[in-house]
mmCIF file of C-alpha atoms in Angstrom:
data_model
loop_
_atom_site.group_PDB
_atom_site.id
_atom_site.type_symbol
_atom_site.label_atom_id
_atom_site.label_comp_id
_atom_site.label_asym_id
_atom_site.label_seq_id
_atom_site.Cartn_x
_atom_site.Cartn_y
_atom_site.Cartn_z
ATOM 1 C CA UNK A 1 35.047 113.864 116.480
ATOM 2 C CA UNK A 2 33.021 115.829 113.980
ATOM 3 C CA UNK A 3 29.025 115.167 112.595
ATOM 4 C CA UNK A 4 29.116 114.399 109.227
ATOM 5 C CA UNK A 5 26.013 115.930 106.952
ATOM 6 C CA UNK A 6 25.654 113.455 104.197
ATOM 7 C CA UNK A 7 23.580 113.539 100.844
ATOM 8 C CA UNK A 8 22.540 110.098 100.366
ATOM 9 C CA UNK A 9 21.121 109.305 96.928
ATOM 10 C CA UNK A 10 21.331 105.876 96.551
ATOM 11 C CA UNK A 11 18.665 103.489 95.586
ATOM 12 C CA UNK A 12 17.680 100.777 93.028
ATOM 13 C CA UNK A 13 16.276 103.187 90.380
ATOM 14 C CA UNK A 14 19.513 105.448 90.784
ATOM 15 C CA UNK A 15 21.137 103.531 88.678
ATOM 16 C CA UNK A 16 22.717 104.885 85.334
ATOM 17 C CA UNK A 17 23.392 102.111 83.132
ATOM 18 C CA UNK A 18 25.958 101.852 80.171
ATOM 19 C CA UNK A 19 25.571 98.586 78.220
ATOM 20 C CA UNK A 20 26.623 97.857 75.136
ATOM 21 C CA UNK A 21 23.974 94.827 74.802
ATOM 22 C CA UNK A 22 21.316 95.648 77.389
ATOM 23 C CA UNK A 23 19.571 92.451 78.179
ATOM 24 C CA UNK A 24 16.741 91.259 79.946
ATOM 25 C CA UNK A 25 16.292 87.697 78.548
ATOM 26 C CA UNK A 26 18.328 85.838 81.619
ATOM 27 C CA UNK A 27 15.829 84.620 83.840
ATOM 28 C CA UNK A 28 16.054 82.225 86.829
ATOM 29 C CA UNK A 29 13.612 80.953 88.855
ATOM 30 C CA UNK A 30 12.820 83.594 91.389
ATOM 31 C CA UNK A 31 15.937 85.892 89.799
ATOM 32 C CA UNK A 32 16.068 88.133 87.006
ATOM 33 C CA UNK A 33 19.548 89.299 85.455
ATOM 34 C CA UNK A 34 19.902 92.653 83.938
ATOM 35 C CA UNK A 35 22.840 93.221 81.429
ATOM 36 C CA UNK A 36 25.908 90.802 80.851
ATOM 37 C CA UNK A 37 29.762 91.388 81.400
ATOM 38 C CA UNK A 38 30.271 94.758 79.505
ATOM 39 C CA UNK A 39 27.657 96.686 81.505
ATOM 40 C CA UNK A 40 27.675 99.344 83.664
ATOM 41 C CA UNK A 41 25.737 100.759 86.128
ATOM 42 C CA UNK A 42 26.784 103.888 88.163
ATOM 43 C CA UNK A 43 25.296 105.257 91.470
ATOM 44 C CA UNK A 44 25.535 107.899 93.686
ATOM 45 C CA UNK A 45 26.672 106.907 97.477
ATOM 46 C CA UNK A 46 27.028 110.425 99.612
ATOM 47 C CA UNK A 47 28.162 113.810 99.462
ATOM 48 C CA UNK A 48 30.864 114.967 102.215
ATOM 49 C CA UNK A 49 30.964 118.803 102.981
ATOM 50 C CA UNK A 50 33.883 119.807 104.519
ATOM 51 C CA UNK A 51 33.346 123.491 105.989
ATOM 52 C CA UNK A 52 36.355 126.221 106.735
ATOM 53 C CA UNK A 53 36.639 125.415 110.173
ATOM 54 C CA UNK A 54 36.986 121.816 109.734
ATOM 55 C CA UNK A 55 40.369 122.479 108.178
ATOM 56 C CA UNK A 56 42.419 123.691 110.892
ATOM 57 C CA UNK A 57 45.010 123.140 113.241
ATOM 58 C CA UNK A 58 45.924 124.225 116.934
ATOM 59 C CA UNK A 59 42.447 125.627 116.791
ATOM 60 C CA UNK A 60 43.011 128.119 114.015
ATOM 61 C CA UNK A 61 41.454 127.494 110.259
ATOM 62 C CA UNK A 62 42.902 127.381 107.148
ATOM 63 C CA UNK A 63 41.775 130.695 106.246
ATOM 64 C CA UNK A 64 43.590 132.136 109.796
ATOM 65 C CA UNK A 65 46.901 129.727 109.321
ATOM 66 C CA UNK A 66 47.792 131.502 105.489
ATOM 67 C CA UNK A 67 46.750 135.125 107.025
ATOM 68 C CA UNK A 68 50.203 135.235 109.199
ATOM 69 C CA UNK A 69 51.782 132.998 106.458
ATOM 70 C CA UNK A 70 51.103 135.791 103.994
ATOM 71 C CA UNK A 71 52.752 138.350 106.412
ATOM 72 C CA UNK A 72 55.464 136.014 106.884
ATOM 73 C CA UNK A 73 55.436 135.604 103.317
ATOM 74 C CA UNK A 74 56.883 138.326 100.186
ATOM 75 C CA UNK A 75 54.067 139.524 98.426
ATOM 76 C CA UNK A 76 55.713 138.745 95.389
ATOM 77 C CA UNK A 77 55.677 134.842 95.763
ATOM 78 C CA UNK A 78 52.277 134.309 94.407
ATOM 79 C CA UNK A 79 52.623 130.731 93.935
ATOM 80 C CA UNK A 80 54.523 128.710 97.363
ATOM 81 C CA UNK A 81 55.402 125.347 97.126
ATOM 82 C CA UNK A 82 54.768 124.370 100.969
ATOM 83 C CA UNK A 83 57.162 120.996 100.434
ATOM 84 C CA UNK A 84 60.182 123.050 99.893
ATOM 85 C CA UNK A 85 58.668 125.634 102.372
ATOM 86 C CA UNK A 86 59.043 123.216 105.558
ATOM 87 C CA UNK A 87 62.308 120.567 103.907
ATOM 88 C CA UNK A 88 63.944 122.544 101.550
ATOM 89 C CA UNK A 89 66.189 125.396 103.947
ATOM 90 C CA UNK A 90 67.856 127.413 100.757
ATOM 91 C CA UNK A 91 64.152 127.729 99.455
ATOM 92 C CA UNK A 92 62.568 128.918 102.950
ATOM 93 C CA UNK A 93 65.667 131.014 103.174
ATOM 94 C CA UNK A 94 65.260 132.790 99.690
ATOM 95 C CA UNK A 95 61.785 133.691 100.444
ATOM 96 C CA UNK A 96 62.581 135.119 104.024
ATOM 97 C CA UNK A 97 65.089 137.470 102.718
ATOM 98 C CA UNK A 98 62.489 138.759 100.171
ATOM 99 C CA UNK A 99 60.238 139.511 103.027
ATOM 100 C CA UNK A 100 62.728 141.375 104.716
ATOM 101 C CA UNK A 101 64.045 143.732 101.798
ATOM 102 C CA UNK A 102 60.231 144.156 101.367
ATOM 103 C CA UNK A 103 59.916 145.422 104.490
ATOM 104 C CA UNK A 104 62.605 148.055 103.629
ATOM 105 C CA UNK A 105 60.535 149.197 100.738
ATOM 106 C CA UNK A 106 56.933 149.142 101.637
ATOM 107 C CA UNK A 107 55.846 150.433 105.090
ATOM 108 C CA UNK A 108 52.796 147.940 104.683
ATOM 109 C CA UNK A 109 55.041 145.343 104.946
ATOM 110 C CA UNK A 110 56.590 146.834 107.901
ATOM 111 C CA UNK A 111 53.808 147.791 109.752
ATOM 112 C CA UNK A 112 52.113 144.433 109.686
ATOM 113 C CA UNK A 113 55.323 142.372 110.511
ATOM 114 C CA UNK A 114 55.281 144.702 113.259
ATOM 115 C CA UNK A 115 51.812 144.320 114.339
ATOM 116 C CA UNK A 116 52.074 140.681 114.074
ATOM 117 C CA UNK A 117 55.298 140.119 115.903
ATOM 118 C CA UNK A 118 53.936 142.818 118.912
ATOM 119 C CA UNK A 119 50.401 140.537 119.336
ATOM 120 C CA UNK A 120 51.733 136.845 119.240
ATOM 121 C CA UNK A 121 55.681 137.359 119.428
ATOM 122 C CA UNK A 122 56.059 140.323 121.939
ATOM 123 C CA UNK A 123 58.446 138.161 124.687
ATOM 124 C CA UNK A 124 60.857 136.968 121.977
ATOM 125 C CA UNK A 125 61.423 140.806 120.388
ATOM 126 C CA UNK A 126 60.889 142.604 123.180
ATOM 127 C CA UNK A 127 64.532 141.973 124.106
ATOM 128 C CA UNK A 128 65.722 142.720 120.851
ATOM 129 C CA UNK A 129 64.322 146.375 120.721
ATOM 130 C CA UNK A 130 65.615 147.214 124.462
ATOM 131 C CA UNK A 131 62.030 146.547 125.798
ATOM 132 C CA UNK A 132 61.071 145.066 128.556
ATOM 133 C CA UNK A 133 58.948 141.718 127.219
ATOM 134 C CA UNK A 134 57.066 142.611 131.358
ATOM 135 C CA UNK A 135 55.198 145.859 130.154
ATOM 136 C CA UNK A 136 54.425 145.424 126.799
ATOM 137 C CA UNK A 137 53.390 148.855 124.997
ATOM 138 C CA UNK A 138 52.103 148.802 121.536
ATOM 139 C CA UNK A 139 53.439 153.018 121.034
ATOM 140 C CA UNK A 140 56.988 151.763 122.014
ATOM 141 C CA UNK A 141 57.333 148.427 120.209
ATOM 142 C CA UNK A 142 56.218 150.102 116.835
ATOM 143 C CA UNK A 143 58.884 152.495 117.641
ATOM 144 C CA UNK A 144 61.881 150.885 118.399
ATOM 145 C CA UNK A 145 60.848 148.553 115.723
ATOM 146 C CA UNK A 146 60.774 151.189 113.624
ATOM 147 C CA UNK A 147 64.241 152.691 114.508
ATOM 148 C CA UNK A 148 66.236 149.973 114.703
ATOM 149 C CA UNK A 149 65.149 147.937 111.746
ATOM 150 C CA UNK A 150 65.972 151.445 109.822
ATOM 151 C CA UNK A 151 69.426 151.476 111.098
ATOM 152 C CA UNK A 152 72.052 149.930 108.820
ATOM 153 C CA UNK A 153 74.289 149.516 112.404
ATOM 154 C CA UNK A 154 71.742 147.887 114.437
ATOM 155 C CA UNK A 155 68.980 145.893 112.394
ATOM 156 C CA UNK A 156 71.051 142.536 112.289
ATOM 157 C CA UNK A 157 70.222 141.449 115.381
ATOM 158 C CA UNK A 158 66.655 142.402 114.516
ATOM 159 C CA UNK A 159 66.480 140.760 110.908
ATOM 160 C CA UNK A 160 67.761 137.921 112.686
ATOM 161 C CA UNK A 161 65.085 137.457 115.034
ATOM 162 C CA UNK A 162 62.680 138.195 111.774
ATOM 163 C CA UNK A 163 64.067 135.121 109.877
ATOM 164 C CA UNK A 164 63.835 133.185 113.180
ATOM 165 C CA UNK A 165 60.038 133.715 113.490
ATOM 166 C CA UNK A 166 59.342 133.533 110.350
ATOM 167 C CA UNK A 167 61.239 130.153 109.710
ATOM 168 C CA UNK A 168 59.198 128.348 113.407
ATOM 169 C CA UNK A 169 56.064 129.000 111.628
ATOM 170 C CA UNK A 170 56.549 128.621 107.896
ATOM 171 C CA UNK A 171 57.883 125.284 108.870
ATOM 172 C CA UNK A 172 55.096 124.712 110.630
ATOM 173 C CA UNK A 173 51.831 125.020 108.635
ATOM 174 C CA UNK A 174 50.027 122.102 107.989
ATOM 175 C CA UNK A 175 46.178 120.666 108.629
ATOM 176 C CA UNK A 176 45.190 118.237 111.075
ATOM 177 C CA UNK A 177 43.597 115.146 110.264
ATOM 178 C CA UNK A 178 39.494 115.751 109.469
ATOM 179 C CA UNK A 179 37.984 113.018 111.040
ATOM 180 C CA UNK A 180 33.808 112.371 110.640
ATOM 181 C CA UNK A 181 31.462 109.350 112.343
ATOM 182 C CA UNK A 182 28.809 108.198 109.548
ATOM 183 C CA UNK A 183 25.447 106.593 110.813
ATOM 184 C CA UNK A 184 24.622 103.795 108.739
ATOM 185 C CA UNK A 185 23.151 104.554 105.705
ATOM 186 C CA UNK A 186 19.818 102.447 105.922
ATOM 187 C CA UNK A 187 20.130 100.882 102.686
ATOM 188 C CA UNK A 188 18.234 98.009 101.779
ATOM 189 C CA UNK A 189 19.825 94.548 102.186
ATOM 190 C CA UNK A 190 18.642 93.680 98.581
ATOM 191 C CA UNK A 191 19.676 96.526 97.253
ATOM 192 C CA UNK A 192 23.490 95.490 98.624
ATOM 193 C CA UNK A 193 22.657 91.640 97.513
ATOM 194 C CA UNK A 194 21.985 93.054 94.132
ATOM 195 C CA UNK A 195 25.416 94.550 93.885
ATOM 196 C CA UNK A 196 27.400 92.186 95.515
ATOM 197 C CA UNK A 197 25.934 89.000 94.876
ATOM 198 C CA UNK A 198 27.489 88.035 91.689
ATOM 199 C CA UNK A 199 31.196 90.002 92.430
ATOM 200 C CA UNK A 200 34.173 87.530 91.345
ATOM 201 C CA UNK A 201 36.349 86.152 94.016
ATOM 202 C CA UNK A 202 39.542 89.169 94.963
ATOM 203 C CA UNK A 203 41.897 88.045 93.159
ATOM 204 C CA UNK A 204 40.219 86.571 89.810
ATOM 205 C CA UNK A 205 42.427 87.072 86.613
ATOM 206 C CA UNK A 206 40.461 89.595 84.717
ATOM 207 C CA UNK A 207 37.541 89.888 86.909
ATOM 208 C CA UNK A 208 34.504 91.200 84.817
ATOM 209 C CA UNK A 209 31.915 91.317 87.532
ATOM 210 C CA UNK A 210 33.463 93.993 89.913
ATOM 211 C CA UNK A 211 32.325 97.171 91.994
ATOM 212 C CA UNK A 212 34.374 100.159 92.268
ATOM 213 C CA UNK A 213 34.405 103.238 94.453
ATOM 214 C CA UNK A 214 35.136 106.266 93.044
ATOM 215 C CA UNK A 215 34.148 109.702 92.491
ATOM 216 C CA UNK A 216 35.233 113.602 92.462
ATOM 217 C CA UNK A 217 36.197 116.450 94.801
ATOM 218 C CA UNK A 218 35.132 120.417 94.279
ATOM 219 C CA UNK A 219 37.824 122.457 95.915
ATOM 220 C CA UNK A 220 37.352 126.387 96.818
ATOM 221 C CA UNK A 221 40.576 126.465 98.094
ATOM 222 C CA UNK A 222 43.845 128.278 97.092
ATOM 223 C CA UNK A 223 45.746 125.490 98.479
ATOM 224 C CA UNK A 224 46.666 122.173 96.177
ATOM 225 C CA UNK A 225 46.885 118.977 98.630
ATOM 226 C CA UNK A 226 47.464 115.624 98.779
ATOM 227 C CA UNK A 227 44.846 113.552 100.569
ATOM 228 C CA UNK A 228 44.828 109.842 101.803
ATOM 229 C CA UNK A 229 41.410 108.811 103.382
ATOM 230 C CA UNK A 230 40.800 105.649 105.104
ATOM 231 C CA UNK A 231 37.455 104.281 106.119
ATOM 232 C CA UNK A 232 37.254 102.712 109.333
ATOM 233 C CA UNK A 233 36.198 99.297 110.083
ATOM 234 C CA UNK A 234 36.917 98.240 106.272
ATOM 235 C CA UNK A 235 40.198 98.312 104.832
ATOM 236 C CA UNK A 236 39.227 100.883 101.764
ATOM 237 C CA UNK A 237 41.869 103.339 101.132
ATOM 238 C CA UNK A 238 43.231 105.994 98.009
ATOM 239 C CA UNK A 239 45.077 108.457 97.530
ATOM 240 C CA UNK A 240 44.553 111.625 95.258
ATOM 241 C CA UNK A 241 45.715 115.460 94.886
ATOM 242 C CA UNK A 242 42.961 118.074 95.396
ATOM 243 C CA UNK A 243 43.763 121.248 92.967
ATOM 244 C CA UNK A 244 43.443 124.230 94.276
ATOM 245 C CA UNK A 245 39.888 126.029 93.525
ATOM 246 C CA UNK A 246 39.140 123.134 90.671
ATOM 247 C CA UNK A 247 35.451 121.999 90.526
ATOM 248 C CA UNK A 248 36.372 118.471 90.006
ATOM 249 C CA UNK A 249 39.237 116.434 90.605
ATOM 250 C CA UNK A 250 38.723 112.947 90.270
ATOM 251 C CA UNK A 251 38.837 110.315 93.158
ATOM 252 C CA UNK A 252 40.306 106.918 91.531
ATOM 253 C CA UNK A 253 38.495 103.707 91.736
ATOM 254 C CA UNK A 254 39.083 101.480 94.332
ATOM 255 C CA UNK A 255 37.847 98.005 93.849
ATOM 256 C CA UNK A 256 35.097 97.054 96.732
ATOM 257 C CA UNK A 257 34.257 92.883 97.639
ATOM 258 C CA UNK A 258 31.283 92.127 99.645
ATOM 259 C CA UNK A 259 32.205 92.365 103.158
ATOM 260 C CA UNK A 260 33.749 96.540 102.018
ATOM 261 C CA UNK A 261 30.397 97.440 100.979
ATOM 262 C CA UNK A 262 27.946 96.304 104.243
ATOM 263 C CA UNK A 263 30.732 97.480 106.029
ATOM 264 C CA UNK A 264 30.729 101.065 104.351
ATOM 265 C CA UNK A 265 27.082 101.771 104.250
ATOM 266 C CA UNK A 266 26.688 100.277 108.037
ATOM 267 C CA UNK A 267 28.362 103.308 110.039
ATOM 268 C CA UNK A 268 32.005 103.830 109.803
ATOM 269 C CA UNK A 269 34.540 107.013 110.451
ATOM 270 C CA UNK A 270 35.959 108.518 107.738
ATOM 271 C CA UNK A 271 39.642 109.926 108.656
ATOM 272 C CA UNK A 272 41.136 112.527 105.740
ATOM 273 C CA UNK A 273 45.161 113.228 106.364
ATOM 274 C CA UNK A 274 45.751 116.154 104.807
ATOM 275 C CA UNK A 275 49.227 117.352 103.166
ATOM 276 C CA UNK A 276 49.308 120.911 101.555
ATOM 277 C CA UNK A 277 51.713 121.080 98.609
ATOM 278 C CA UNK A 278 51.217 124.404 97.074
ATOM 279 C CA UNK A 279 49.772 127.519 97.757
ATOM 280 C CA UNK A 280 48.258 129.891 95.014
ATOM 281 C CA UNK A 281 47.807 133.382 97.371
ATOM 282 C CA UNK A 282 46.663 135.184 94.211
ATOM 283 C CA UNK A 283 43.254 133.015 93.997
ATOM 284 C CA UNK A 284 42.464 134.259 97.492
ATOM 285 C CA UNK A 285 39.808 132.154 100.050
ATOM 286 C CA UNK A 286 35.947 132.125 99.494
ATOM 287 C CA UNK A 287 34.323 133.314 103.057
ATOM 288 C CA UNK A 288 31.034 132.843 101.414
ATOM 289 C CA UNK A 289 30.821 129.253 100.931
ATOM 290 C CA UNK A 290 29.580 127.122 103.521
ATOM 291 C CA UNK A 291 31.868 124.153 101.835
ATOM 292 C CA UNK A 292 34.978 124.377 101.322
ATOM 293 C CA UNK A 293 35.663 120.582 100.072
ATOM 294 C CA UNK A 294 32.304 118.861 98.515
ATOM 295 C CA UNK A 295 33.485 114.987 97.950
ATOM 296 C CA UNK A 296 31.199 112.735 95.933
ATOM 297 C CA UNK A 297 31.837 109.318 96.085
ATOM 298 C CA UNK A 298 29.833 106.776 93.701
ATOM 299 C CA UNK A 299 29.926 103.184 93.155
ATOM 300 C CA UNK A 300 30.856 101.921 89.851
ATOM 301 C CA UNK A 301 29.082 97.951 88.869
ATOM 302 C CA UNK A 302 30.157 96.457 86.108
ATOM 303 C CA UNK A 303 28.649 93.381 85.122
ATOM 304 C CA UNK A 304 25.649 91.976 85.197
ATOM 305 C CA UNK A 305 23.238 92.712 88.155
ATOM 306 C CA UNK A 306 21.099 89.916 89.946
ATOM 307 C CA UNK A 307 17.226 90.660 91.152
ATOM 308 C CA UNK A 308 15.897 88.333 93.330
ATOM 309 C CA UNK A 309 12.149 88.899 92.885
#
């Protein structure tokens, strides 16, 4: 379980309003109404950041998982659709081979499959290359490797073992859930009354007096992905793709009732399932920035909105 840093900017003069007939003439005893059926008012809620090493998996961040993907990886495929990566075997297959001819052709290639398959792969190969996988020796392994991946006779066996790495983890990559506990919020109760007070019934036939969550996500990253949070105790949920290094992809609007919005702003864990669909390694990762995902949710009235003064 993570802490959450939230921007909360939420408060009764927040509001942006859009009204086509702005009016304050509806006055109750004790209320006051502001605006009819085609208003609008919009309002921040909070800002999530979501830092590098929140995106991770078996311990390793995003940045770390694509650094041995890219070895594993043909330089030439600039653009990886991770889908067909992991389900689609002709794909996977395709781009494997290209790694390996690579590796015929560019002794950077070579040298860093090498490097790579000597520090996390060493037992597997060792046997390969007539080592023994008890006394590993970095001189030798780059050596054998070497030889034996040059020989037309005896680099089947060795290719072989190449595709079989390579295929365990390219079929592997993906991002563990990002999970975050929010306090509550602290916002007034009539600030909520004000909002909810006057929402129609779920289920009303062409509601008009409705509040909506919605809002947009900045991405640094090189990787497009499909995202699906839910926000635990209520029962709010959406789905959206992230592009990949885009400073605003839009979060859709999810229609909130009463009971949704005390529930949101009075504590609740946010869980984000993550699924990467495409990977853009020509874009490249941004180290610098201390977010790597900055989500802004807002809340979205329309109709009329009831002051009890």
């Amino acid at each position: 379980m993570k802490k959450l840093v939230t921007l909360l900017l939420f408060g009764a003069f927040a509001l942006s309003c859009t009204d086509k007939a702005y009016d304050l003439s509806q006055i109750e005893t004790g209320d006051v109404a502001i605006g009819n059926d085609d208003s609008e008012f919009r309002m921040p809620l909070m800002t999530v950041l979501v830092p590098m090493a929140d995106l991770s998996a078996n311990g390793e961040d995003i940045r770390s998982i694509f650094d041995e993907a890219d070895i594993w990886l043909p330089t030439a495929a600039t653009a990886v659709d991770l889908v067909r990566l992991d389900s689609d075997p002709d794909y996977r297959t395709q781009l494997i081979a290209a790694t390996v001819a690579e590796m015929h052709t560019s002794d950077a290639k070579l040298n860093a499959v090498i490097a790579l398959s000597y520090e996390q792969y060493y037992a597997s190969f060792a046997p390969v290359l007539g080592l023994d996988p008890a006394h590993p020796d970095p001189n030798a392994y780059a050596a054998a490797f070497g030889r034996i991946f040059a020989s037309e006779e005896l680099a089947g066996e060795l290719e072989a073992r190449i595709g079989e790495a390579a295929t365990d983890y390219l079929t592997s990559i993906h991002i563990d859930p990002v999970e975050y506990t929010i306090d509550a919020l602290g916002i007034d109760e009539s600030v909520i009354d004000m909002l909810c007070d006057n929402l129609d019934p779920e289920g009303t036939p062409d509601a008009r007096n409705t509040l909506h969550l919605y809002g947009s996500v900045a991405s640094r990253l090189p990787v497009t992905m499909h995202v699906a949070p839910t926000f635990t105790p209520t029962d709010i949920t959406f789905e959206f793709d992230v592009e990949a290094a885009s400073p605003d992809s839009g979060i859709p609007q999810t229609q909130l009732f009463g009971d949704d919005l005390q529930q949101l702003v009075g504590g609740i864990t946010v869980r984000i399932p993550v699924t990467l669909l495409t990977y853009y390694r020509d874009l490249g990762f941004d180290d610098a920035a201390d977010s790597q995902l900055t989500i802004d949710l807002r809340l979205l009235k329309r109709g009329g909105l009831k002051l009890n003064l």
